[in-house]
Coordinates of C-alpha atoms and ligand atoms in Angstrom, one line a residue:
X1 CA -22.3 27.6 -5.7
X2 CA -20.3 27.8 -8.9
X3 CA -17.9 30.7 -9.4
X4 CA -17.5 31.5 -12.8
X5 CA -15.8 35.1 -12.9
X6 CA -11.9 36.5 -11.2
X7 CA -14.0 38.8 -9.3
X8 CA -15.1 36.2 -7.0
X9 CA -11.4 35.4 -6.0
X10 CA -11.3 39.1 -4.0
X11 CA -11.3 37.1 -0.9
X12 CA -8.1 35.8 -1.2
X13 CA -6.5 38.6 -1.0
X14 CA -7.7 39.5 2.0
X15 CA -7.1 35.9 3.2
X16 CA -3.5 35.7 2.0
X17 CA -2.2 39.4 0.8
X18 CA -2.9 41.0 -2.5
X19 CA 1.3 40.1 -4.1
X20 CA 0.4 35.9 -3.7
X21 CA -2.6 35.8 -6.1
X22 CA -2.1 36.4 -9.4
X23 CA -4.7 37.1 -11.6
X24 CA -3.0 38.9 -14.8
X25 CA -3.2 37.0 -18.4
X26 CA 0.5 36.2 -18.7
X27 CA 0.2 34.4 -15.0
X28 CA -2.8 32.6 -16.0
X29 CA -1.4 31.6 -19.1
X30 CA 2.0 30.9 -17.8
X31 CA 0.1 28.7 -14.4
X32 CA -2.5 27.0 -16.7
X33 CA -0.5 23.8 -17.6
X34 CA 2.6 21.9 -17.0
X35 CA 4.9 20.6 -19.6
X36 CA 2.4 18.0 -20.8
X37 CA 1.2 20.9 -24.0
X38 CA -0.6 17.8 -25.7
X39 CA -3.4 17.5 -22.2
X40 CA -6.3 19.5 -22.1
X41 CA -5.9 22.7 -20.0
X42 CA -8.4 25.6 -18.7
X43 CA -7.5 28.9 -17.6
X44 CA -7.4 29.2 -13.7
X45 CA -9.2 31.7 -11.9
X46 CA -6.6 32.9 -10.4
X47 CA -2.9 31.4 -8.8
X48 CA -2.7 31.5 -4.9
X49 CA 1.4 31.4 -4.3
X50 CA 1.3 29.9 -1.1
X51 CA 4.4 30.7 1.7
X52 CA 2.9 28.4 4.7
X53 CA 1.0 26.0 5.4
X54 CA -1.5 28.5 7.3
X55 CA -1.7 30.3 3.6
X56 CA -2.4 26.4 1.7
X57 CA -5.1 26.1 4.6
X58 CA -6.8 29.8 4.3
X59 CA -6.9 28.9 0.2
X60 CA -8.5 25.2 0.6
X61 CA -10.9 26.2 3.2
X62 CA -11.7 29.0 0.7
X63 CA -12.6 26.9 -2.0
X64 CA -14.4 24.3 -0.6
X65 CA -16.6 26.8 0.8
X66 CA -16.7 28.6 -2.4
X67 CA -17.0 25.2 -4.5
X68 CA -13.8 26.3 -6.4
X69 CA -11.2 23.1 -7.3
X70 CA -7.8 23.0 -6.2
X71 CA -5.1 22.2 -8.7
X72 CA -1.3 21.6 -6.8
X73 CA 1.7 23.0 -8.2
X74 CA 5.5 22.4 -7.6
X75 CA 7.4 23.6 -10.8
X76 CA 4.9 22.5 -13.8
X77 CA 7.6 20.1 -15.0
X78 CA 5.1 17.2 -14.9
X79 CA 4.6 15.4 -18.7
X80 CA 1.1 14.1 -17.7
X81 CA -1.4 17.1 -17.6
X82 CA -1.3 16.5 -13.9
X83 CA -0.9 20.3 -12.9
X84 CA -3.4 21.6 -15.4
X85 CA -5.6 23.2 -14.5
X86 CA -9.1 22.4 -14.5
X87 CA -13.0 24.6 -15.2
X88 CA -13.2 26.8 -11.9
X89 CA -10.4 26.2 -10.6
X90 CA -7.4 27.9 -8.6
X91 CA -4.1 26.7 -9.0
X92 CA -2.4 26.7 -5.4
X93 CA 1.8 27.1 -6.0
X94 CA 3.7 25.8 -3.8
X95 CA 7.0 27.2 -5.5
X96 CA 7.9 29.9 -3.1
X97 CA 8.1 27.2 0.4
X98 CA 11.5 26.6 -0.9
X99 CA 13.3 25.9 2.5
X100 CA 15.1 23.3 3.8
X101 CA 14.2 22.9 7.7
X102 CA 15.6 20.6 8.9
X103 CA 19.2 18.1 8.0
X104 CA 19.9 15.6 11.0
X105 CA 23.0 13.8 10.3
X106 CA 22.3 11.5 13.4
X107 CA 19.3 10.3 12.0
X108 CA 20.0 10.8 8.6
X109 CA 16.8 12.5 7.4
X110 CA 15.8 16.2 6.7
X111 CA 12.8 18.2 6.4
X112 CA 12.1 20.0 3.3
X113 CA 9.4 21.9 2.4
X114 CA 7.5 21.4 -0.8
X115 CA 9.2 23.9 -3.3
X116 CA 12.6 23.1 -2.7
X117 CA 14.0 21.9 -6.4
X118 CA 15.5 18.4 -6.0
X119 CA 19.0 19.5 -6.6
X120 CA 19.0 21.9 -4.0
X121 CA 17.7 19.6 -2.0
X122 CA 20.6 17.2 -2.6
X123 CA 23.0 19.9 -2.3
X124 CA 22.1 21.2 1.0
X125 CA 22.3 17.6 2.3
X126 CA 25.6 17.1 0.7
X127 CA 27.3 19.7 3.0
X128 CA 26.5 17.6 5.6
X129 CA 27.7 14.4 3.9
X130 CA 24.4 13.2 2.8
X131 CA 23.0 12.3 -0.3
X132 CA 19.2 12.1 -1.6
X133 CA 18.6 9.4 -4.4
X134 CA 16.1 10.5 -5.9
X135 CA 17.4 11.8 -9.6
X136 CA 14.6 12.2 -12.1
X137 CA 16.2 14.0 -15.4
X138 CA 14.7 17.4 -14.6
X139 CA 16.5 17.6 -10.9
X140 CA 17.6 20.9 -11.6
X141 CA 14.1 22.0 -11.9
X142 CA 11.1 20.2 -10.5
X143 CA 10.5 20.2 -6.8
X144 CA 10.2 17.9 -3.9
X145 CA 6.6 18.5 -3.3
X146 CA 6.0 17.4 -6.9
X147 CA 8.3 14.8 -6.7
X148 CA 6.4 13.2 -3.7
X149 CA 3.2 14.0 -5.4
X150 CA 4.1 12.3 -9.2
X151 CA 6.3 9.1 -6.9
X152 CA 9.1 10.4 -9.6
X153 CA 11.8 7.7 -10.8
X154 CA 15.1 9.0 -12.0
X155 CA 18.4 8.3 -13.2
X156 CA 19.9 6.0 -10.4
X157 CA 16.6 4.2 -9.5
X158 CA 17.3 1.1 -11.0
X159 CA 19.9 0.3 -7.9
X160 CA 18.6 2.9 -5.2
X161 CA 14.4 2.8 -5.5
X162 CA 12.4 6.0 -6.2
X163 CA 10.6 8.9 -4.5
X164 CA 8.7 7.2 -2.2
X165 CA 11.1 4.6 -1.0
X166 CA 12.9 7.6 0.8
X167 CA 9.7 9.6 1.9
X168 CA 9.3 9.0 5.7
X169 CA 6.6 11.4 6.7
X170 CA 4.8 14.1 5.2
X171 CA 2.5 17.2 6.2
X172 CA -0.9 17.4 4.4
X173 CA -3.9 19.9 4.3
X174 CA -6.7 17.7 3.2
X175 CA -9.3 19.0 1.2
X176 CA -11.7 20.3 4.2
X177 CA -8.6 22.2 5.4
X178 CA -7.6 20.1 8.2
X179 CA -3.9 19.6 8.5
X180 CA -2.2 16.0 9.3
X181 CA 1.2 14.2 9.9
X182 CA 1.8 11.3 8.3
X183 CA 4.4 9.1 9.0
X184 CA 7.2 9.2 11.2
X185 CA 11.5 10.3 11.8
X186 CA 12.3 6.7 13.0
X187 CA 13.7 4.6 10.7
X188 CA 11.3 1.6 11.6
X189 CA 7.5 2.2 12.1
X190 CA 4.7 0.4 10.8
X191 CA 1.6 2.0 13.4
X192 CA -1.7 2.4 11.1
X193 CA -2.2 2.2 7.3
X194 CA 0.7 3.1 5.5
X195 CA -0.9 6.8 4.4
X196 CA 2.3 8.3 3.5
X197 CA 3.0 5.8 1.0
X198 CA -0.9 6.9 -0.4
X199 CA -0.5 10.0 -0.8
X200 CA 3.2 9.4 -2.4
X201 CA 1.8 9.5 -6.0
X202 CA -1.8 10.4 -5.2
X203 CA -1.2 13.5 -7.8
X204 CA -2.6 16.5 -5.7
X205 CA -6.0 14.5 -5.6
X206 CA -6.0 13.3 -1.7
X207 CA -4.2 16.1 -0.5
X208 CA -1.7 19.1 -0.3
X209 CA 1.7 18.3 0.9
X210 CA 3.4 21.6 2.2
X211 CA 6.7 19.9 4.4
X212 CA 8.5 16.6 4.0
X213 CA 10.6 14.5 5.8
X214 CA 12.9 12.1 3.7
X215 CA 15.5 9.4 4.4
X216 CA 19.2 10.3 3.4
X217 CA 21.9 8.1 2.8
X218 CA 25.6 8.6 3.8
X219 CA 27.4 10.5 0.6
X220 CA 30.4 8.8 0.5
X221 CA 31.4 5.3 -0.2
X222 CA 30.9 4.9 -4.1
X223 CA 33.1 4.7 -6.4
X224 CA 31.8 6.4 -10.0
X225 CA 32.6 4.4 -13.6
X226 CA 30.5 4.5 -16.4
X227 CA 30.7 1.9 -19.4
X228 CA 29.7 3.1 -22.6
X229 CA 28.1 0.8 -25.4
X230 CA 27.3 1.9 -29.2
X231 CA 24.5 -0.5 -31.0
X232 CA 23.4 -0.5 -34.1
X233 CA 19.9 -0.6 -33.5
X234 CA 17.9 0.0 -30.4
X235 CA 16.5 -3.6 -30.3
X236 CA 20.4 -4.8 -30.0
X237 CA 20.5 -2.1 -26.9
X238 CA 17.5 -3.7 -25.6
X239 CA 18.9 -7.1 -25.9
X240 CA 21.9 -5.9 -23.6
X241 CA 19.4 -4.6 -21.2
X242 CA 17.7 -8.1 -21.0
X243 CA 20.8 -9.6 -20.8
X244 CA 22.4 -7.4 -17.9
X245 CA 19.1 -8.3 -16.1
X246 CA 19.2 -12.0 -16.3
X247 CA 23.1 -11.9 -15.4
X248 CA 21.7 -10.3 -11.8
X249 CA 23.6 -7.3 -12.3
X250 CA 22.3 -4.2 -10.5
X251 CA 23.9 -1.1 -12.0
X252 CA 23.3 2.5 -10.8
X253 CA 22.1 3.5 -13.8
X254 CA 21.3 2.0 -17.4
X255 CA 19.9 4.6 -20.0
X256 CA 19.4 4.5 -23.7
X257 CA 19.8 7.1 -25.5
X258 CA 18.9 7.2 -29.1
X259 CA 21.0 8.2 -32.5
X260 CA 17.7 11.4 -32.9
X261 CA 18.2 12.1 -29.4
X262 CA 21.9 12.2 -30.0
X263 CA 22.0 14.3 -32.8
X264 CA 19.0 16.9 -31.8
X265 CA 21.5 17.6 -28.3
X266 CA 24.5 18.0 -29.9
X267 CA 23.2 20.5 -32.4
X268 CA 22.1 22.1 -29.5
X269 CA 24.5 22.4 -27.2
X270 CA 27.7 21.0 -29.5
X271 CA 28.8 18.8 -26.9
X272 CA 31.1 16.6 -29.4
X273 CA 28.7 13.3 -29.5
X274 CA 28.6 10.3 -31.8
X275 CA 26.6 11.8 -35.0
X276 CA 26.6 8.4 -37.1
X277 CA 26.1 5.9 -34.1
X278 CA 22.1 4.0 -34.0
X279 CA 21.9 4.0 -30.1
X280 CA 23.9 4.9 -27.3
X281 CA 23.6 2.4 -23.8
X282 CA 25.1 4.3 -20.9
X283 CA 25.7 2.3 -17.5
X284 CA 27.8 3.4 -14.1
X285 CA 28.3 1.2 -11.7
X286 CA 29.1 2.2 -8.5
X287 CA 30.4 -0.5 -6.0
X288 CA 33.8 0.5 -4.6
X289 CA 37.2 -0.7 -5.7
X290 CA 38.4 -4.3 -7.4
X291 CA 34.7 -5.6 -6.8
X292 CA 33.4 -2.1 -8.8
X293 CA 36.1 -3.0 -11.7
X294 CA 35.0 -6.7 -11.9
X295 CA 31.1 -5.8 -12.4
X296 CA 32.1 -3.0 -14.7
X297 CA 34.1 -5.3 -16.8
X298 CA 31.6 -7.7 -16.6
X299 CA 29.1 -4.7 -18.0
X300 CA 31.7 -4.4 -20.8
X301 CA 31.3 -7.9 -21.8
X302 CA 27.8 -7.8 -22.2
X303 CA 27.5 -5.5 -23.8
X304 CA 29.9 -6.7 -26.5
X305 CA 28.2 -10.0 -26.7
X306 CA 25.2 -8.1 -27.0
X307 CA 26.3 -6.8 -30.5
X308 CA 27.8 -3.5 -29.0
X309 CA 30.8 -1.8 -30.8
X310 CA 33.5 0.8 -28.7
X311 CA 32.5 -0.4 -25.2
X312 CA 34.8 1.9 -23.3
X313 CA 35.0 2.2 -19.9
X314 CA 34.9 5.8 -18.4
X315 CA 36.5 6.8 -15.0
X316 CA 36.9 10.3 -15.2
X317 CA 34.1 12.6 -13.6
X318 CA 33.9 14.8 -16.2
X319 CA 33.8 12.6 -19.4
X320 CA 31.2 10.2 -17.5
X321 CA 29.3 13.6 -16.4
X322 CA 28.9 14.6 -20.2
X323 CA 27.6 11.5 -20.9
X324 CA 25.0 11.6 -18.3
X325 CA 24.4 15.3 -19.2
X326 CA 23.4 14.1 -23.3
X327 CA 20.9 11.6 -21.2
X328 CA 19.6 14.4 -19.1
X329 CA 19.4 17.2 -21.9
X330 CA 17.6 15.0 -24.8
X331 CA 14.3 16.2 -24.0
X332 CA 14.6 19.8 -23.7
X333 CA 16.5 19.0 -27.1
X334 CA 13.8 18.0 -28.8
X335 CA 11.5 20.6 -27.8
X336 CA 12.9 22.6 -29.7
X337 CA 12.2 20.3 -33.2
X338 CA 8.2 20.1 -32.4
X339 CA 5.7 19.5 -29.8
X340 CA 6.7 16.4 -28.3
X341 CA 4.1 13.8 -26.7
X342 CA 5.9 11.9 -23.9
X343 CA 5.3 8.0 -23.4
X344 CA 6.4 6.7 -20.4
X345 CA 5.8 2.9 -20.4
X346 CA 7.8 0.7 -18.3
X347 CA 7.9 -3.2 -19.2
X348 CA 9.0 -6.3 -17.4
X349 CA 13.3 -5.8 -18.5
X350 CA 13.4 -9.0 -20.4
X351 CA 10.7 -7.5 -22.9
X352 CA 12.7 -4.3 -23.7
X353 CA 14.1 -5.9 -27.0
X354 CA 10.2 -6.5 -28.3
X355 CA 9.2 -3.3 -26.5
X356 CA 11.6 -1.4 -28.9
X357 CA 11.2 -3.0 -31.7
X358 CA 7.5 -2.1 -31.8
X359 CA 7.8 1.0 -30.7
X360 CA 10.1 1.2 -34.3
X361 CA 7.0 -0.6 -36.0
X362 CA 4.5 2.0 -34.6
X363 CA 6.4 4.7 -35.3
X364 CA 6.8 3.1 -39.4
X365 CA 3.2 2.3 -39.5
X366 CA 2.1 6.0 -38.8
X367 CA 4.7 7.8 -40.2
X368 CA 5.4 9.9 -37.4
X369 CA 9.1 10.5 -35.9
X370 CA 9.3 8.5 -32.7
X371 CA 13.0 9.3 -30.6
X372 CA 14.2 7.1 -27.5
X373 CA 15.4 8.1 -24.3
X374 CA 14.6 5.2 -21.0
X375 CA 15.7 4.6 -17.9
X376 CA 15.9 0.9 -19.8
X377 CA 17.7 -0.7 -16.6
X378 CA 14.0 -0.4 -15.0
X379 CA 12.3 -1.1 -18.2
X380 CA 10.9 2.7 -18.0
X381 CA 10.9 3.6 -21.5
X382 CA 10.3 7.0 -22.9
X383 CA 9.2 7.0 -26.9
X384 CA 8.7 10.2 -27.4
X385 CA 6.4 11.4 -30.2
X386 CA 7.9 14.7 -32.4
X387 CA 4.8 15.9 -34.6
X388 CA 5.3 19.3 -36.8
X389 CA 3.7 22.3 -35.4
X390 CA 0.5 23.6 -37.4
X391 CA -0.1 19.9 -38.8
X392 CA -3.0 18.4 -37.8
X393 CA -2.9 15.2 -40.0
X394 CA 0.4 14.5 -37.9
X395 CA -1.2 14.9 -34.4
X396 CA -3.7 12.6 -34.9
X397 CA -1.0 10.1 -36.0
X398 CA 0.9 10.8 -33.2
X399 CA -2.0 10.3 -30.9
X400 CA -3.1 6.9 -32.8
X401 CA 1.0 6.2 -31.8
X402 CA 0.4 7.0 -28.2
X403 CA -2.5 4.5 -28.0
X404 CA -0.6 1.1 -30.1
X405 CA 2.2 1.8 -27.5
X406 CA 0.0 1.8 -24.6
X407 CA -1.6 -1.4 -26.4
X408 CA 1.4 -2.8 -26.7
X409 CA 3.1 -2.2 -23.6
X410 CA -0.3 -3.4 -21.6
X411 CA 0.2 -6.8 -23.9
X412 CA 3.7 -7.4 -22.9
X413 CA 2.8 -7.6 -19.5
X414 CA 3.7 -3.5 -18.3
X415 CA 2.5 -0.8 -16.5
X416 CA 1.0 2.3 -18.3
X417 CA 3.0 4.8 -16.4
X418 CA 6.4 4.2 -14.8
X419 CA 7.1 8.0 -13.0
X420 CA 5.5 10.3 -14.6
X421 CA 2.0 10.0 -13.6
X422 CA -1.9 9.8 -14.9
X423 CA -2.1 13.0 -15.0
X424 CA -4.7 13.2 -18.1
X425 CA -2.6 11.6 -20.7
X426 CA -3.0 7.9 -19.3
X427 CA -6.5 8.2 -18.0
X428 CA -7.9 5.8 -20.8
X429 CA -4.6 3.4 -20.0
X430 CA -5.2 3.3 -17.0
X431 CA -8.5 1.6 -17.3
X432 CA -7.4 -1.1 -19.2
X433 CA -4.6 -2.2 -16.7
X434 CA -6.7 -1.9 -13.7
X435 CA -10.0 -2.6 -14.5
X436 CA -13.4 -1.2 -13.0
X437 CA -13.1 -3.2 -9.7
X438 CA -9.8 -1.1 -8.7
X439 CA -10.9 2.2 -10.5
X440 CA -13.9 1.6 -7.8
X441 CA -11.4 1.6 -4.8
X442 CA -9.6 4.6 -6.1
X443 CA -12.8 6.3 -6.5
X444 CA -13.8 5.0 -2.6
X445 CA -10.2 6.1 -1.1
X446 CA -10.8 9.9 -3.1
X447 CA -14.5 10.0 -1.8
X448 CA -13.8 9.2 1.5
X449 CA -10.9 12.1 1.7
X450 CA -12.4 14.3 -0.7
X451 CA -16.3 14.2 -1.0
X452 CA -16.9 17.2 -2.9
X453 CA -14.0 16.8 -5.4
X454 CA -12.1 19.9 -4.2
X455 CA -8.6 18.7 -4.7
X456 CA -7.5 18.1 -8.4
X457 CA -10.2 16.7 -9.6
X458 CA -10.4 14.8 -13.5
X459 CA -6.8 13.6 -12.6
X460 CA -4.7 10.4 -11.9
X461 CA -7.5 7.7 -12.0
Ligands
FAD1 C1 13.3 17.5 -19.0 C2 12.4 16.6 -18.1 C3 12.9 15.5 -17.6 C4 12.1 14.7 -16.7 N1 12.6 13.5 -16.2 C5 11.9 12.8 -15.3 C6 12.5 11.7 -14.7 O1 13.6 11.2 -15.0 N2 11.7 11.0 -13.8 C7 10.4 11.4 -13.4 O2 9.8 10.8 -12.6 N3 9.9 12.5 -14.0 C8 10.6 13.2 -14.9 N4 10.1 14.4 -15.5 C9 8.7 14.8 -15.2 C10 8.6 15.8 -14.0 O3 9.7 16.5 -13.8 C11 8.2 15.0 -12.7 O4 6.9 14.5 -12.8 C12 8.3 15.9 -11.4 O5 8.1 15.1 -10.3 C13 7.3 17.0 -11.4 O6 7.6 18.0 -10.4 P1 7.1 19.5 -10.4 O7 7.6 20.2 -9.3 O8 7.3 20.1 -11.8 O9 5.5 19.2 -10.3 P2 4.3 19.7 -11.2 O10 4.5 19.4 -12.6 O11 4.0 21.1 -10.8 O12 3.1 18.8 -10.6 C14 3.1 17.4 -10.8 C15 1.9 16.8 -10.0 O13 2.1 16.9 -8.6 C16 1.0 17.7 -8.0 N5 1.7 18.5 -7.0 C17 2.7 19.3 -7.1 N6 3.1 19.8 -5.9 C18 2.3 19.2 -5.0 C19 2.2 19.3 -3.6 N7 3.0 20.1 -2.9 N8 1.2 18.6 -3.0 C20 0.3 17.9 -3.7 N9 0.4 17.7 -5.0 C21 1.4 18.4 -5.7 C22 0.4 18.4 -9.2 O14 -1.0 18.7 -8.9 C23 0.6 17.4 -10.3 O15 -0.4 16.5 -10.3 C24 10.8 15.1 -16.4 C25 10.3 16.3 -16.9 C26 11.1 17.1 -17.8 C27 10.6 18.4 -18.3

C-alpha cells in the first residue's frame, strides 16, 4: 500500500502524541533536506520527533506496515543529501533524545543518546576529566547520532582516528522494529561480526541508532601549540603537507585554509586575518614538553623549506583558538556569497600537491569560483564550489566541476568521500571506485536487514 496524502499519518499521533509530529508547511520545508541544497529533496509526509526508543519503534513499525520510508535525522548538518527526504516518506528526528546517560570514569566510556550535539557531548565528559575526539568542523551543531551514522572525521583526526574508532556499542531499531545491542563496554571484545562498525556509516540505511556508547580518553596530558605557515599558492601548502607526511610526523591537526576562505570569514566576522596572503597551513601539535617543542620546530622547518613565509609558532590558547576558529567558520562564510556544492575527496597525502593543483585547473577550465578548506593532514580535501544564485549556466559548470574532481581524485588513487558521506551527491562516484561486484554486497547486506527498503532508501550506495 502506498500512502500518498498527510491524512494517512493520523496514526501517529495516536501512536506517539499529537506535539511530536509535525505536519505544518514551514516544518516540512524546514525537515525536508539537510545542508546538501544542491541534492534532490521531496517533501516529507510528515516529521515524527522521536523522545525514546519505544517512540523510534511505534514510528518504524508504523511505516513498514504502512509501506511509508524512513529518513533519520540528527541536526540536518549533513553536506551529502543523506537526510533528505525521500517520495513517501517520514522523516524520524532524533533531535530531542539529547541526554547524556551515562559517563564512567573507571572505564572511560559514556552513553549518549543520539541527539546530544558533539560539543555537549565533549563538555559533559570534560567535567569528569574526559575528552571525546571526535571534532568535525560543525561540533557545535551536528549530533552524535549523526555523527555515528555519517562515520564523521574532524579537526584532530589526522592523530586521534574518527567517529567510529571511538564507537563501542550502539542501540538500533532495525527496519522491522526490532531493537538490538551491538557491541560491547569492555575495552577488548571481538565475539561475532563486527556490526557496530556496519552500522558506523551505514547512513540511516541498516538502521536507527537511538543510544550510544563511546570510548573516552583521559583529558589531560597535552600540551597545545599551533605552527602557522603562509604559502603563496595552495600547491606549495600541498607540498608541505606531503612533506610533513614523508618526515613521519603525526600532528593533531593540519588544515588548509585558502586566501577566498580567508577573506569571505573575516568580512564576516572581522576577526583581523591575513587579507593579501594565497593560503594559510595551520598545524598544532600536541605532545607534552621539550619533545612537543622539538616536533613543533621541526613543523616550522618544513614548512619553510616547503616555500612557506612567517612560520610563527603560536602558544597562547586564544591566538591558536582564533586560528582554528577561521578553519571552523570558512564554510558558513561562504554561504553567505552563493550556494555552495561541497567536495569532499580525500587522496593518498603525498598526492595533495597534484590534487590541488587540479582542483585550480578545474576550477580555470569552467570558470567557476572554487575555495579550499581540508583537513589536508588526512588528504580530506574540501573544494568547495560557489555558483551565483539565479544562474543556471553557472550550476551546470559547477556540477561538470564536481564530476572532473571526482575523476580526478578516483585517478590519483583516492576515495570519493572522506567524512561526509554518499548521501546522494557521490552515488555516481561511488560506482566507479567500487564497482558492481561490491555495489552487489552492499545491496545483499541492505536486503538482508531491510527487505522492503523501509529505512532511507536511494541513499549511501
Ligand atoms: C559548517 C559545517 C562543517 C562540517 N564539518 C565537518 C567535518 O569536519 N567532518 C565531518 O565529518 N562532517 C562535517 N560536516 C558535515 C556534517 O556536520 C556531518 O556529516 C555530521 O556528522 C552530520 O550530523 P547531523 O546530526 O547533522 O546529521 P544529519 O545531517 O541529520 O544526518 C546525516 C546522516 O545520518 C543519518 N542519521 C542521522 N541520525 C541518525 C540516527 N540516529 N540513526 C541512523 N541514522 C541517522 C541521516 O539519515 C543522514 O544519512 C560539516 C557540516 C557543516 C555544515
Amino acid at each position: 500500500m502506498t500512502v500518498t496524502t498527510p491524512l494517512d499519518t493520523a496514526a501517529l499521533d495516536e501512536l506517539l502524541g499529537a506535539d511530536q509530529v509535525l505536519r505544518d508547511p514551514v516544518s516540512l520545508e524546514r525537515y525536508s533536506h539537510d545542508d546538501a541544497e544542491w541534492a534532490e529533496f521531496s517533501r516529507p509526509l510528515a516529521v515524527v520527533r522521536a523522545r525514546s526508543t519505544d517512540d523510534v519503534v511505534a514510528a518504524v513499525r508504523w511505516a513498514a506496515a504502512a509501506g511509508v520510508r524512513v529518513v533519520p535525522r540528527g541536526a540536518g548538518t549533513g553536506l551529502s543529501g543523506g537526510a533528505n527526504a525521500v517520495a513517501d516518506s517520514i522523516v524520524l528526528s532524533l533531535e530531542l533524545m539529547n541526554a547524556v546517560l551515562e559517563v564512567n570514569t573507571d572505564e572511560r566510556y559514556a552513553v549518549t543518546q543520539p541527539g546530544v550535539i558533539n560539543d555537549a557531548l565533549r563538555a559533559t565528559v570534560a567535567e569528569h576529566g574526559l575528552w571525546y575526539p571526535p571534532d568535525p568542523a560543525s561540533s557545535a551543531i551536528s549530533t552524535i547520532g549523526g555523527n555515528v551514522a555519517t562515520n564523521a572525521g574532524g579537526i584532530c583526526c589526522v592523530k586521534y582516528g574518527v567517529t567510529r574508532d571511538y564507537v563501542l556499542g550502539l542501540t538500533v531499531v532495525l527496519a522491522d522494529g526490532s531493537v538490538v545491542q551491538l557491541g560491547r563496554k569492555t575495552a577488548k571484545g571481538v565475539a561475532g561480526y563486527d556490526l557496530t562498525a556496519l552500522m558506523v556509516g551505514s547512513e540511516g540505511t541498516l538502521g536507527i541508532v537511538t543510544s550510544v556508547t563511546v570510548k573516552l580518553l583521559p583529558l589531560a596530558g597535552r600540551d597545545e601549540r599551533a605552527v602557522i605557515g603562509y604559502f603563496p599558492s595552495l600547491s606549495a601548502a600541498g607540498d608541505a603537507v606531503a612533506a610533513i607526511s614523508r618526515a613521519g610526523i603525526i600532528p593533531a591537526a593540519l588544515e588548509i585554509v585558502d586566501r577566498t576562505c580567508l577573506r569571505a570569514v573575516d568580512e564576516w566576522m572581522h576577526l583581523g586575518l591575513p587579507s593579501e596572503v594565497d593560503t594559510l597551513l595551520l598545524a598544532r601539535i600536541d605532545e607534552r614538553g621539550a619533545a612537543g617543542d622539538e616536533i613543533a620546530d621541526h613543523v616550522a622547518r618544513v614548512f619553510g623549506d616547503a616555500g612557506g613565509t612567517d612560520v610563527e609558532r603560536a602558544t597562547d590558547p586564544e591566538e591558536i583558538d582564533r586560528l582554528f576558529q577561521a578553519r571552523r567558520l570558512a564554510y558558513p562564510a561562504l554561504e553567505r556569497l552563493g550556494p555552495v556544492l561541497t567536495e569532499d575527496i580525500c587522496v593518498p597525502r603525498n598526492a595533495v600537491p597534484e590534487m590541488l593543483r587540479r582542483i585550480q585547473a578545474t576550477a580555470a577550465a569552467n570558470d567557476v569560483t572554487i575555495a579550499n578548506i581540508a583537513h589536508a593532514g588526512d588528504g580530506n580535501l574540501h573544494p568547495l564550489i560557489i555558483a551565483p544564485e539565479d544562474d543556471p549556466a553557472a550550476k551546470d559548470r559547477a556540477k561538470t566541476a564536481f564530476d572532473r574532481i571526482v575523476a580526478d581524485c578516483l585517478a590519483l588513487g583516492g576515495t570519493v568521500t572522506g567524512e561526509h558521506g554518499v548521501g546522494l551527491l557521490k552515488l555516481p562516484g561511488l560506482r566507479q571506485e567500487l564497482g558492481e561486484r561490491v555495489i552487489a554486497m552492499h545491496r545483499s547486506v541492505k536486503d538482508a536487514l531491510d527487505p522492503a527498503g523501509t529505512l532511507n532508501p536511494g541513499k549511501a550506495f
